[in-house]
């Protein structure tokens, strides 16, 4: 009782609790006073309004994403979907090894099928529609972040948590990308809402029925991305600890639901691969048992703590820490710590791996902002429109201005400017191919450096430098050999190539290969800005296109 009372007092404004039987926030009762009146007249008064607002925001957000972040956004989702629907595309080595499942790409394959049937498979729709579809999924995640915050705390915290989610630069930059991590994050938020151990229900609510929904969503998340099991093992063990009927939970819920979803996922992969492939097992062997991911680079053990997760939170970090401490919601704090610690044990680390727990940290940020906005916080008086005065807490106003002033420029720069050249060049080549000006393309750059057929959308010969992990350690792949000696590699490649009509490369390598290209009758036709600073190699300031002289 003390714990529940403390949480309700976080914003000094009691509000009705959300139950599993009533998802419409506008139908909540039991609160009182000004907050209920405000709730009825507020845009956040119903789930439909929240989803509509978040959908509009996320769709606009998706249209503003014009940069390249991670190859998997294209090569492990859209490229596979394009191959399924249109019959051509490149499947990377992961698909030959059977460590990728088809469930996630099939979501976008359905979208491509609809676009093709409507005659809308144009360059604009092929590049924008997938992110717009993900934007709708992201809006579902935003809605359930709001619901989870409301169920854990109160109306005020839910509002500030949603503000934190929408204002955070990394969520703006990454959430709408077609990465499996993005959909995993959505499912994590939905699933956490339904697990009884991760929220508090009134005693009359059927915990079993809601838990089954939570199990189903958790199993679906694992089917899309096997590493999601890291999250659900924590939640499942916590549920097992607090539930009364442990045997029923395991035998009648976990085993049948998990087995059904896993079985359907394996059946789907059987149909797509043409043979039985147990993707989660192959994924586990490569990424955990053999450290195969280390082939693509490693970081220090503390990277997520000192750089990765801290950069993702950015200026929300102190608010998230304060909210975690003040709320004393240790189960959710523990989940964040559990995920980051386990991922820290792996050598290969990426920002996107811990994306699913970023919204949980932003809920804590919302809690801290809610505390700052309490009526007893220091405030200034501002005159209203009808000779009345309204309170405006000075601390929370300063915090909002600070967070927006730091996150908005970061979000816009990363989404509109940083590393946009590789996206722009493929859109350009797609338009040129439509005008029959492109016959074949050679990419002399690190492997998977651009989108591929899913953006070009023309069945033309293309060649990129391979980076398939070697069975023997220490043997460089094509991409590495090119970066070590661009001129020597290109000269050797030219002995056996079918002369391409276009060559695409970064400016840093183009300077070294200029004489080579001129000697083979290539000339520069376009140059696209890419980046102001280097990421993990030499400065790749621009992407250059050379075409064969007629």
Short mmCIF file of C-alpha atoms in Angstrom, two decimals:
data_model
loop_
_atom_site.label_atom_id
_atom_site.label_comp_id
_atom_site.label_asym_id
_atom_site.label_seq_id
_atom_site.Cartn_x
_atom_site.Cartn_y
_atom_site.Cartn_z
CA UNK A 1 0.00 0.00 0.00
CA UNK A 2 2.84 2.35 0.78
CA UNK A 3 4.42 1.72 -2.58
CA UNK A 4 1.19 2.36 -4.48
CA UNK A 5 0.51 5.51 -2.48
CA UNK A 6 4.01 6.82 -3.15
CA UNK A 7 3.64 6.35 -6.89
CA UNK A 8 0.27 8.04 -7.01
CA UNK A 9 1.78 11.01 -5.26
CA UNK A 10 4.64 11.37 -7.77
CA UNK A 11 2.86 14.22 -9.52
CA UNK A 12 0.70 15.27 -6.57
CA UNK A 13 -2.32 14.68 -8.77
CA UNK A 14 -4.23 11.43 -8.13
CA UNK A 15 -5.50 9.77 -11.26
CA UNK A 16 -7.44 6.64 -12.07
CA UNK A 17 -5.47 3.47 -12.64
CA UNK A 18 -5.50 1.80 -16.05
CA UNK A 19 -6.77 -1.75 -16.11
CA UNK A 20 -6.42 -4.58 -18.58
CA UNK A 21 -10.20 -4.62 -19.10
CA UNK A 22 -10.44 -0.99 -20.06
CA UNK A 23 -7.85 0.40 -22.47
CA UNK A 24 -9.73 3.58 -23.31
CA UNK A 25 -8.20 6.20 -21.10
CA UNK A 26 -11.21 8.43 -21.48
CA UNK A 27 -13.32 5.89 -19.60
CA UNK A 28 -11.17 5.82 -16.47
CA UNK A 29 -12.81 6.75 -13.25
CA UNK A 30 -11.84 7.08 -9.65
CA UNK A 31 -9.64 10.14 -9.77
CA UNK A 32 -10.75 13.53 -8.77
CA UNK A 33 -10.36 17.25 -9.00
CA UNK A 34 -8.63 19.30 -11.60
CA UNK A 35 -6.72 16.47 -13.23
CA UNK A 36 -9.91 14.65 -14.29
CA UNK A 37 -11.35 17.87 -15.72
CA UNK A 38 -8.09 18.52 -17.54
CA UNK A 39 -8.02 14.96 -18.79
CA UNK A 40 -11.48 15.20 -20.35
CA UNK A 41 -10.56 18.28 -22.35
CA UNK A 42 -7.04 17.16 -23.26
CA UNK A 43 -5.91 15.52 -26.51
CA UNK A 44 -4.53 12.69 -24.37
CA UNK A 45 -8.00 11.82 -23.06
CA UNK A 46 -8.32 8.64 -25.15
CA UNK A 47 -6.16 5.97 -26.72
CA UNK A 48 -7.49 6.89 -30.17
CA UNK A 49 -6.38 10.50 -29.79
CA UNK A 50 -2.95 9.50 -28.55
CA UNK A 51 -2.47 7.03 -31.40
CA UNK A 52 -3.68 9.56 -34.01
CA UNK A 53 -1.33 12.24 -32.68
CA UNK A 54 1.64 9.84 -32.50
CA UNK A 55 0.89 8.46 -35.98
CA UNK A 56 0.91 11.93 -37.50
CA UNK A 57 4.12 12.77 -35.69
CA UNK A 58 5.89 9.53 -36.63
CA UNK A 59 4.86 9.72 -40.29
CA UNK A 60 6.25 13.26 -40.50
CA UNK A 61 9.29 11.95 -38.64
CA UNK A 62 9.75 9.14 -41.21
CA UNK A 63 9.66 11.58 -44.12
CA UNK A 64 12.44 13.60 -42.49
CA UNK A 65 14.77 10.58 -42.27
CA UNK A 66 16.99 10.88 -45.34
CA UNK A 67 20.27 9.45 -44.07
CA UNK A 68 22.02 6.07 -43.86
CA UNK A 69 22.47 4.57 -40.41
CA UNK A 70 22.96 0.81 -40.50
CA UNK A 71 23.15 -1.61 -43.46
CA UNK A 72 20.62 -4.01 -41.89
CA UNK A 73 17.86 -1.46 -42.46
CA UNK A 74 18.12 -2.20 -46.17
CA UNK A 75 20.04 -5.44 -46.60
CA UNK A 76 18.25 -7.59 -43.97
CA UNK A 77 14.74 -6.26 -44.46
CA UNK A 78 13.90 -4.32 -47.62
CA UNK A 79 16.35 -6.12 -49.92
CA UNK A 80 14.96 -9.48 -48.85
CA UNK A 81 11.38 -8.25 -49.26
CA UNK A 82 12.19 -6.89 -52.71
CA UNK A 83 13.66 -10.24 -53.73
CA UNK A 84 10.53 -12.07 -52.54
CA UNK A 85 8.08 -9.81 -54.39
CA UNK A 86 9.93 -8.77 -57.55
CA UNK A 87 12.15 -11.79 -58.04
CA UNK A 88 15.49 -10.03 -57.89
CA UNK A 89 17.67 -8.67 -55.13
CA UNK A 90 20.71 -9.71 -53.15
CA UNK A 91 20.54 -12.06 -50.19
CA UNK A 92 23.57 -11.67 -47.95
CA UNK A 93 25.58 -14.55 -46.51
CA UNK A 94 23.40 -14.62 -43.38
CA UNK A 95 20.51 -15.98 -45.44
CA UNK A 96 22.71 -18.71 -46.88
CA UNK A 97 23.79 -19.67 -43.35
CA UNK A 98 20.20 -19.65 -42.11
CA UNK A 99 20.69 -17.19 -39.25
CA UNK A 100 17.94 -14.80 -40.35
CA UNK A 101 14.19 -15.39 -40.14
CA UNK A 102 11.70 -14.36 -42.82
CA UNK A 103 8.98 -13.02 -40.53
CA UNK A 104 10.28 -9.45 -40.42
CA UNK A 105 11.05 -9.06 -44.18
CA UNK A 106 7.64 -10.49 -45.05
CA UNK A 107 6.01 -7.49 -43.36
CA UNK A 108 7.60 -5.25 -46.00
CA UNK A 109 7.10 -7.82 -48.75
CA UNK A 110 3.36 -7.42 -48.19
CA UNK A 111 3.78 -3.64 -48.50
CA UNK A 112 5.77 -4.00 -51.75
CA UNK A 113 3.12 -6.37 -53.11
CA UNK A 114 0.41 -3.79 -52.47
CA UNK A 115 2.48 -1.00 -54.04
CA UNK A 116 3.11 -3.15 -57.12
CA UNK A 117 -0.58 -4.06 -57.46
CA UNK A 118 -1.52 -0.36 -57.30
CA UNK A 119 1.23 0.66 -59.70
CA UNK A 120 2.86 2.75 -56.98
CA UNK A 121 6.26 1.03 -56.97
CA UNK A 122 7.98 4.27 -57.98
CA UNK A 123 11.33 5.48 -56.55
CA UNK A 124 9.58 7.79 -54.07
CA UNK A 125 7.19 5.18 -52.71
CA UNK A 126 9.82 2.43 -52.67
CA UNK A 127 12.05 4.54 -50.41
CA UNK A 128 9.43 6.33 -48.29
CA UNK A 129 6.61 3.80 -47.84
CA UNK A 130 8.58 1.24 -45.75
CA UNK A 131 9.55 3.87 -43.19
CA UNK A 132 6.00 5.20 -43.17
CA UNK A 133 4.75 1.70 -42.39
CA UNK A 134 7.29 1.41 -39.59
CA UNK A 135 6.08 4.82 -38.39
CA UNK A 136 2.64 3.31 -37.74
CA UNK A 137 4.25 0.51 -35.74
CA UNK A 138 6.26 3.14 -33.85
CA UNK A 139 3.06 5.01 -33.01
CA UNK A 140 1.73 1.79 -31.43
CA UNK A 141 4.92 1.70 -29.35
CA UNK A 142 4.39 5.32 -28.31
CA UNK A 143 0.82 4.55 -27.27
CA UNK A 144 1.86 1.61 -25.12
CA UNK A 145 4.67 3.58 -23.56
CA UNK A 146 1.98 6.04 -22.49
CA UNK A 147 -0.27 3.23 -21.21
CA UNK A 148 2.57 1.54 -19.34
CA UNK A 149 3.62 4.82 -17.71
CA UNK A 150 0.02 5.53 -16.76
CA UNK A 151 -0.42 2.06 -15.27
CA UNK A 152 2.83 2.30 -13.31
CA UNK A 153 2.44 5.87 -12.07
CA UNK A 154 -0.20 8.38 -13.10
CA UNK A 155 -1.53 10.68 -15.79
CA UNK A 156 1.14 13.34 -15.27
CA UNK A 157 4.03 10.89 -15.57
CA UNK A 158 2.46 9.35 -18.69
CA UNK A 159 2.32 12.74 -20.38
CA UNK A 160 5.92 13.56 -19.56
CA UNK A 161 7.09 10.09 -20.54
CA UNK A 162 5.46 10.52 -23.95
CA UNK A 163 7.09 13.94 -24.27
CA UNK A 164 10.46 12.36 -23.53
CA UNK A 165 9.86 9.60 -26.07
CA UNK A 166 8.90 12.01 -28.84
CA UNK A 167 11.61 14.56 -28.06
CA UNK A 168 14.55 12.16 -27.68
CA UNK A 169 16.91 12.56 -30.65
CA UNK A 170 17.77 8.88 -31.03
CA UNK A 171 14.16 7.72 -31.04
CA UNK A 172 13.48 10.33 -33.74
CA UNK A 173 16.54 9.16 -35.69
CA UNK A 174 16.19 5.38 -35.36
CA UNK A 175 12.67 4.30 -34.34
CA UNK A 176 11.17 4.67 -37.84
CA UNK A 177 13.94 2.82 -39.63
CA UNK A 178 13.14 -0.62 -41.00
CA UNK A 179 15.46 -2.42 -38.60
CA UNK A 180 14.24 -5.52 -36.81
CA UNK A 181 15.33 -3.71 -33.63
CA UNK A 182 12.66 -1.05 -34.23
CA UNK A 183 9.83 -3.57 -34.40
CA UNK A 184 11.38 -5.42 -31.46
CA UNK A 185 11.19 -2.19 -29.45
CA UNK A 186 7.50 -1.78 -30.29
CA UNK A 187 6.75 -5.35 -29.22
CA UNK A 188 8.76 -4.85 -26.02
CA UNK A 189 6.62 -1.88 -25.00
CA UNK A 190 3.40 -3.71 -25.84
CA UNK A 191 4.53 -6.88 -24.08
CA UNK A 192 5.69 -5.15 -20.89
CA UNK A 193 2.28 -3.54 -20.56
CA UNK A 194 0.57 -6.94 -20.40
CA UNK A 195 2.94 -8.70 -17.98
CA UNK A 196 1.49 -8.49 -14.46
CA UNK A 197 4.93 -8.48 -12.82
CA UNK A 198 5.89 -5.33 -14.76
CA UNK A 199 2.84 -3.31 -13.75
CA UNK A 200 0.17 -3.28 -11.01
CA UNK A 201 -3.38 -4.41 -11.69
CA UNK A 202 -6.39 -4.11 -9.39
CA UNK A 203 -7.13 -7.42 -7.72
CA UNK A 204 -10.30 -8.03 -9.75
CA UNK A 205 -8.50 -8.09 -13.08
CA UNK A 206 -7.73 -11.50 -14.61
CA UNK A 207 -3.96 -11.73 -14.50
CA UNK A 208 -3.86 -14.97 -16.50
CA UNK A 209 -5.58 -13.54 -19.59
CA UNK A 210 -3.36 -10.48 -19.74
CA UNK A 211 -0.24 -12.57 -19.09
CA UNK A 212 -1.10 -14.76 -22.06
CA UNK A 213 -1.14 -11.68 -24.24
CA UNK A 214 2.23 -10.69 -22.81
CA UNK A 215 3.63 -14.16 -23.54
CA UNK A 216 2.34 -14.06 -27.11
CA UNK A 217 3.91 -10.68 -27.79
CA UNK A 218 7.18 -11.77 -26.14
CA UNK A 219 7.31 -14.92 -28.30
CA UNK A 220 6.63 -12.84 -31.41
CA UNK A 221 9.47 -10.47 -30.49
CA UNK A 222 11.83 -13.45 -30.14
CA UNK A 223 10.69 -14.81 -33.49
CA UNK A 224 11.54 -11.50 -35.14
CA UNK A 225 14.82 -11.07 -33.28
CA UNK A 226 16.11 -14.02 -31.21
CA UNK A 227 18.22 -11.78 -28.93
CA UNK A 228 14.96 -10.35 -27.59
CA UNK A 229 14.98 -13.42 -25.36
CA UNK A 230 17.43 -11.50 -23.15
CA UNK A 231 14.59 -9.19 -22.15
CA UNK A 232 11.93 -11.85 -21.78
CA UNK A 233 14.06 -14.24 -19.72
CA UNK A 234 14.34 -11.45 -17.12
CA UNK A 235 10.60 -10.73 -17.22
CA UNK A 236 9.69 -14.42 -17.21
CA UNK A 237 11.88 -15.20 -14.20
CA UNK A 238 10.42 -12.23 -12.35
CA UNK A 239 6.90 -13.41 -13.13
CA UNK A 240 7.77 -16.93 -12.04
CA UNK A 241 9.04 -15.54 -8.74
CA UNK A 242 5.89 -13.53 -7.94
CA UNK A 243 3.17 -15.78 -9.37
CA UNK A 244 1.35 -18.15 -7.05
CA UNK A 245 0.68 -21.02 -9.47
CA UNK A 246 4.16 -21.53 -10.93
CA UNK A 247 3.42 -24.93 -12.48
CA UNK A 248 0.39 -23.60 -14.34
CA UNK A 249 2.42 -20.65 -15.59
CA UNK A 250 5.13 -22.89 -17.08
CA UNK A 251 3.13 -25.86 -18.35
CA UNK A 252 -0.14 -24.25 -19.44
CA UNK A 253 1.15 -20.87 -20.64
CA UNK A 254 4.88 -20.61 -21.42
CA UNK A 255 5.27 -24.00 -23.13
CA UNK A 256 2.15 -23.98 -25.37
CA UNK A 257 2.27 -20.30 -26.33
CA UNK A 258 6.02 -20.20 -26.84
CA UNK A 259 5.94 -23.53 -28.68
CA UNK A 260 3.10 -22.42 -30.95
CA UNK A 261 4.75 -19.13 -32.00
CA UNK A 262 8.17 -20.76 -32.41
CA UNK A 263 6.60 -23.61 -34.39
CA UNK A 264 4.76 -21.25 -36.74
CA UNK A 265 7.94 -19.21 -37.21
CA UNK A 266 9.94 -22.34 -38.06
CA UNK A 267 7.21 -23.45 -40.47
CA UNK A 268 7.34 -20.07 -42.19
CA UNK A 269 11.12 -20.34 -42.54
CA UNK A 270 10.69 -23.90 -43.85
CA UNK A 271 8.44 -22.59 -46.61
CA UNK A 272 10.80 -19.73 -47.51
CA UNK A 273 14.13 -21.55 -47.22
CA UNK A 274 12.85 -24.75 -48.79
CA UNK A 275 14.23 -26.88 -45.98
CA UNK A 276 14.01 -27.06 -42.21
CA UNK A 277 16.08 -24.23 -40.70
CA UNK A 278 16.05 -23.47 -36.96
CA UNK A 279 16.94 -19.79 -37.13
CA UNK A 280 17.12 -19.07 -33.36
CA UNK A 281 19.59 -21.95 -32.91
CA UNK A 282 21.78 -20.84 -35.82
CA UNK A 283 21.60 -17.25 -34.60
CA UNK A 284 22.67 -18.31 -31.11
CA UNK A 285 25.57 -20.39 -32.44
CA UNK A 286 26.95 -17.58 -34.60
CA UNK A 287 26.50 -14.58 -32.32
CA UNK A 288 27.03 -16.09 -28.87
CA UNK A 289 28.79 -19.44 -29.06
CA UNK A 290 31.27 -18.58 -31.81
CA UNK A 291 31.44 -14.75 -31.36
CA UNK A 292 30.82 -14.39 -35.09
CA UNK A 293 29.63 -10.83 -34.64
CA UNK A 294 33.15 -9.84 -33.56
CA UNK A 295 34.13 -10.06 -37.24
CA UNK A 296 32.44 -6.69 -37.74
CA UNK A 297 34.34 -4.97 -34.94
CA UNK A 298 34.54 -4.99 -31.17
CA UNK A 299 34.33 -2.43 -28.38
CA UNK A 300 35.51 -2.23 -24.78
CA UNK A 301 33.27 -3.90 -22.19
CA UNK A 302 32.12 -0.52 -20.82
CA UNK A 303 31.11 0.95 -24.20
CA UNK A 304 27.34 0.87 -23.55
CA UNK A 305 27.81 2.60 -20.19
CA UNK A 306 30.42 5.18 -21.22
CA UNK A 307 29.24 5.90 -24.78
CA UNK A 308 26.46 3.82 -26.36
CA UNK A 309 23.43 4.12 -24.09
CA UNK A 310 24.57 7.46 -22.70
CA UNK A 311 24.68 8.98 -26.19
CA UNK A 312 21.26 7.56 -26.99
CA UNK A 313 19.77 9.22 -23.90
CA UNK A 314 21.89 12.34 -24.49
CA UNK A 315 20.57 15.21 -22.33
CA UNK A 316 17.77 13.02 -20.99
CA UNK A 317 20.41 11.02 -19.10
CA UNK A 318 20.36 13.00 -15.80
CA UNK A 319 16.55 13.04 -15.80
CA UNK A 320 16.41 9.27 -16.42
CA UNK A 321 18.84 8.61 -13.56
CA UNK A 322 16.93 10.93 -11.21
CA UNK A 323 13.59 9.38 -12.16
CA UNK A 324 14.92 5.87 -11.66
CA UNK A 325 16.12 6.73 -8.16
CA UNK A 326 13.07 8.76 -7.12
CA UNK A 327 10.47 6.30 -8.44
CA UNK A 328 12.14 3.30 -6.79
CA UNK A 329 10.71 1.18 -9.60
CA UNK A 330 13.58 -1.28 -9.36
CA UNK A 331 12.06 -3.96 -11.61
CA UNK A 332 12.29 -1.71 -14.65
CA UNK A 333 15.64 -0.25 -13.63
CA UNK A 334 16.84 -3.81 -13.21
CA UNK A 335 15.66 -4.71 -16.72
CA UNK A 336 17.73 -1.88 -18.22
CA UNK A 337 20.78 -2.94 -16.22
CA UNK A 338 20.26 -6.63 -17.10
CA UNK A 339 20.12 -5.92 -20.85
CA UNK A 340 23.10 -3.56 -20.90
CA UNK A 341 25.26 -5.85 -18.76
CA UNK A 342 24.55 -8.93 -20.90
CA UNK A 343 25.18 -7.08 -24.16
CA UNK A 344 28.37 -5.69 -22.65
CA UNK A 345 29.69 -9.25 -22.38
CA UNK A 346 29.67 -9.52 -26.18
CA UNK A 347 32.57 -8.07 -28.13
CA UNK A 348 30.49 -6.66 -30.99
CA UNK A 349 28.34 -3.76 -29.82
CA UNK A 350 25.92 -1.43 -31.61
CA UNK A 351 23.56 1.32 -30.54
CA UNK A 352 20.52 -0.47 -31.96
CA UNK A 353 21.02 -3.58 -29.83
CA UNK A 354 19.85 -1.77 -26.68
CA UNK A 355 17.13 0.27 -28.41
CA UNK A 356 14.30 -1.76 -26.76
CA UNK A 357 15.20 -0.52 -23.26
CA UNK A 358 15.69 3.12 -24.25
CA UNK A 359 11.93 3.92 -23.88
CA UNK A 360 11.99 2.47 -20.35
CA UNK A 361 14.74 4.94 -19.43
CA UNK A 362 12.63 7.69 -21.00
CA UNK A 363 9.71 6.69 -18.75
CA UNK A 364 11.99 7.45 -15.81
CA UNK A 365 12.83 10.78 -17.44
CA UNK A 366 9.10 11.46 -17.58
CA UNK A 367 8.82 10.65 -13.88
CA UNK A 368 11.56 13.16 -13.03
CA UNK A 369 9.90 15.85 -15.16
CA UNK A 370 6.56 15.10 -13.51
CA UNK A 371 8.09 15.62 -10.08
CA UNK A 372 9.55 18.94 -11.27
CA UNK A 373 6.11 20.00 -12.51
CA UNK A 374 4.34 19.38 -9.19
CA UNK A 375 2.20 22.25 -7.89
CA UNK A 376 4.56 22.74 -4.93
CA UNK A 377 7.54 23.29 -7.27
CA UNK A 378 8.87 26.85 -7.58
CA UNK A 379 6.82 28.62 -10.21
CA UNK A 380 6.20 31.99 -11.79
CA UNK A 381 2.82 33.59 -12.42
CA UNK A 382 1.74 34.26 -15.99
CA UNK A 383 -1.36 36.24 -16.88
CA UNK A 384 -4.07 34.29 -18.67
CA UNK A 385 -6.40 35.45 -21.42
CA UNK A 386 -9.28 36.28 -19.07
CA UNK A 387 -7.61 38.30 -16.31
CA UNK A 388 -6.67 35.08 -14.54
CA UNK A 389 -3.25 33.80 -13.69
CA UNK A 390 -1.85 30.34 -14.34
CA UNK A 391 1.12 28.70 -12.71
CA UNK A 392 4.16 27.86 -14.81
CA UNK A 393 6.84 25.93 -12.90
CA UNK A 394 10.17 27.57 -13.64
CA UNK A 395 12.21 24.39 -13.15
CA UNK A 396 10.24 22.28 -15.56
CA UNK A 397 10.04 25.12 -18.10
CA UNK A 398 13.81 25.41 -18.08
CA UNK A 399 14.13 21.62 -18.38
CA UNK A 400 11.80 21.47 -21.39
CA UNK A 401 13.61 24.31 -23.17
CA UNK A 402 16.96 22.66 -22.42
CA UNK A 403 15.85 19.24 -23.68
CA UNK A 404 14.27 20.59 -26.86
CA UNK A 405 17.19 22.92 -27.59
CA UNK A 406 19.66 20.06 -27.37
CA UNK A 407 17.67 17.21 -28.94
CA UNK A 408 15.94 18.90 -31.89
CA UNK A 409 19.17 20.07 -33.63
CA UNK A 410 20.74 16.66 -33.02
CA UNK A 411 17.71 14.83 -34.41
CA UNK A 412 17.51 17.00 -37.52
CA UNK A 413 21.24 16.90 -38.22
CA UNK A 414 21.47 13.11 -37.91
CA UNK A 415 18.26 12.52 -39.88
CA UNK A 416 18.75 15.09 -42.66
CA UNK A 417 22.49 15.67 -43.00
CA UNK A 418 24.89 13.10 -41.56
CA UNK A 419 25.63 10.23 -43.99
CA UNK A 420 22.95 11.08 -46.54
CA UNK A 421 25.09 10.68 -49.64
CA UNK A 422 24.69 6.92 -49.95
CA UNK A 423 20.90 7.26 -49.91
CA UNK A 424 20.89 10.17 -52.35
CA UNK A 425 23.13 8.39 -54.86
CA UNK A 426 20.82 5.36 -55.10
CA UNK A 427 17.75 7.55 -55.59
CA UNK A 428 19.64 9.40 -58.33
CA UNK A 429 20.72 6.15 -60.03
CA UNK A 430 17.16 4.83 -59.84
CA UNK A 431 15.89 7.88 -61.73
CA UNK A 432 18.72 7.59 -64.25
CA UNK A 433 17.92 3.90 -64.74
CA UNK A 434 14.29 4.82 -65.43
CA UNK A 435 15.59 7.01 -68.26
CA UNK A 436 17.74 4.09 -69.51
CA UNK A 437 20.98 5.94 -68.77
CA UNK A 438 22.38 3.22 -66.49
CA UNK A 439 23.44 -0.21 -67.77
CA UNK A 440 25.47 -1.61 -64.84
CA UNK A 441 27.00 -0.33 -61.60
CA UNK A 442 30.18 -1.11 -59.65
CA UNK A 443 30.45 0.01 -56.01
CA UNK A 444 34.08 0.54 -54.98
CA UNK A 445 33.44 1.21 -51.33
CA UNK A 446 33.11 -0.77 -48.07
CA UNK A 447 30.52 -3.53 -48.42
CA UNK A 448 26.83 -2.73 -47.90
CA UNK A 449 27.69 0.97 -47.95
CA UNK A 450 24.52 1.90 -49.87
CA UNK A 451 20.99 0.59 -50.30
CA UNK A 452 20.70 -1.82 -53.22
CA UNK A 453 17.96 -3.20 -55.47
CA UNK A 454 15.19 -2.24 -53.04
CA UNK A 455 15.96 1.41 -53.83
CA UNK A 456 17.24 1.14 -57.42
CA UNK A 457 14.20 -1.01 -58.34
CA UNK A 458 15.60 -1.93 -61.76
CA UNK A 459 16.93 -5.33 -62.70
CA UNK A 460 20.42 -4.21 -63.76
CA UNK A 461 23.79 -5.92 -63.15
CA UNK A 462 25.39 -4.51 -59.99
CA UNK A 463 28.54 -5.48 -58.12
CA UNK A 464 29.68 -4.56 -54.61
CA UNK A 465 32.67 -5.68 -52.57
CA UNK A 466 31.93 -8.75 -50.45
CA UNK A 467 32.60 -9.02 -46.74
CA UNK A 468 31.47 -12.55 -45.94
CA UNK A 469 33.23 -13.78 -42.77
CA UNK A 470 36.00 -16.25 -43.60
CA UNK A 471 36.17 -19.67 -41.99
CA UNK A 472 39.84 -18.94 -41.30
CA UNK A 473 40.74 -16.02 -39.08
CA UNK A 474 43.05 -13.32 -40.39
CA UNK A 475 42.06 -13.58 -44.06
CA UNK A 476 40.86 -10.17 -45.31
CA UNK A 477 37.69 -9.98 -47.40
CA UNK A 478 37.25 -7.98 -50.61
CA UNK A 479 36.15 -4.88 -48.75
CA UNK A 480 39.20 -4.94 -46.48
CA UNK A 481 41.60 -5.60 -49.37
CA UNK A 482 40.18 -2.65 -51.29
CA UNK A 483 40.50 -0.30 -48.31
CA UNK A 484 44.12 -1.40 -47.74
CA UNK A 485 45.15 -0.86 -51.38
CA UNK A 486 42.45 0.77 -53.54
CA UNK A 487 44.58 1.11 -56.68
CA UNK A 488 46.05 -2.38 -56.53
CA UNK A 489 42.65 -4.01 -55.85
CA UNK A 490 40.88 -2.03 -58.61
CA UNK A 491 43.62 -2.86 -61.11
CA UNK A 492 43.33 -6.56 -60.33
CA UNK A 493 39.53 -6.41 -60.50
CA UNK A 494 39.66 -4.69 -63.91
CA UNK A 495 41.42 -7.68 -65.45
CA UNK A 496 38.27 -9.80 -65.21
CA UNK A 497 35.40 -7.36 -65.00
CA UNK A 498 32.61 -6.67 -67.43
CA UNK A 499 33.09 -2.91 -67.85
CA UNK A 500 30.35 -1.14 -65.84
CA UNK A 501 28.57 1.96 -67.09
CA UNK A 502 28.81 3.61 -63.65
CA UNK A 503 31.23 3.45 -60.73
CA UNK A 504 30.24 4.68 -57.26
CA UNK A 505 32.84 5.42 -54.57
CA UNK A 506 33.66 7.70 -51.67
CA UNK A 507 35.74 10.82 -52.20
CA UNK A 508 38.58 9.48 -50.02
CA UNK A 509 39.13 6.55 -52.42
CA UNK A 510 38.19 8.54 -55.54
CA UNK A 511 41.24 10.76 -55.06
CA UNK A 512 43.47 7.70 -55.17
CA UNK A 513 41.67 6.12 -58.12
CA UNK A 514 41.23 9.20 -60.30
CA UNK A 515 44.01 8.25 -62.74
CA UNK A 516 42.75 4.67 -62.86
CA UNK A 517 39.24 5.84 -63.75
CA UNK A 518 40.41 8.31 -66.37
CA UNK A 519 42.57 5.65 -68.02
CA UNK A 520 39.44 3.52 -68.46
CA UNK A 521 37.35 6.35 -69.93
CA UNK A 522 35.32 7.24 -66.83
CA UNK A 523 34.40 10.80 -65.92
CA UNK A 524 32.71 12.30 -62.89
CA UNK A 525 29.04 13.13 -63.45
CA UNK A 526 27.64 13.69 -59.95
CA UNK A 527 28.85 14.27 -56.41
CA UNK A 528 26.67 13.98 -53.29
CA UNK A 529 27.48 15.34 -49.86
CA UNK A 530 27.79 12.57 -47.29
CA UNK A 531 29.36 13.60 -43.98
CA UNK A 532 31.15 16.42 -42.17
CA UNK A 533 33.29 14.09 -40.06
CA UNK A 534 34.55 10.51 -40.15
CA UNK A 535 32.73 7.71 -38.39
CA UNK A 536 34.98 4.67 -38.33
CA UNK A 537 37.22 5.21 -41.37
CA UNK A 538 38.77 8.13 -43.21
CA UNK A 539 36.49 11.10 -43.79
CA UNK A 540 33.87 10.09 -46.31
CA UNK A 541 32.89 13.64 -47.17
CA UNK A 542 31.03 12.86 -50.38
CA UNK A 543 29.88 10.07 -52.68
CA UNK A 544 31.05 10.37 -56.28
CA UNK A 545 29.53 8.85 -59.40
CA UNK A 546 31.69 8.24 -62.47
CA UNK A 547 30.14 7.24 -65.80
CA UNK A 548 31.69 5.63 -68.84
CA UNK A 549 32.26 8.04 -71.74
CA UNK A 550 30.12 7.20 -74.77
#
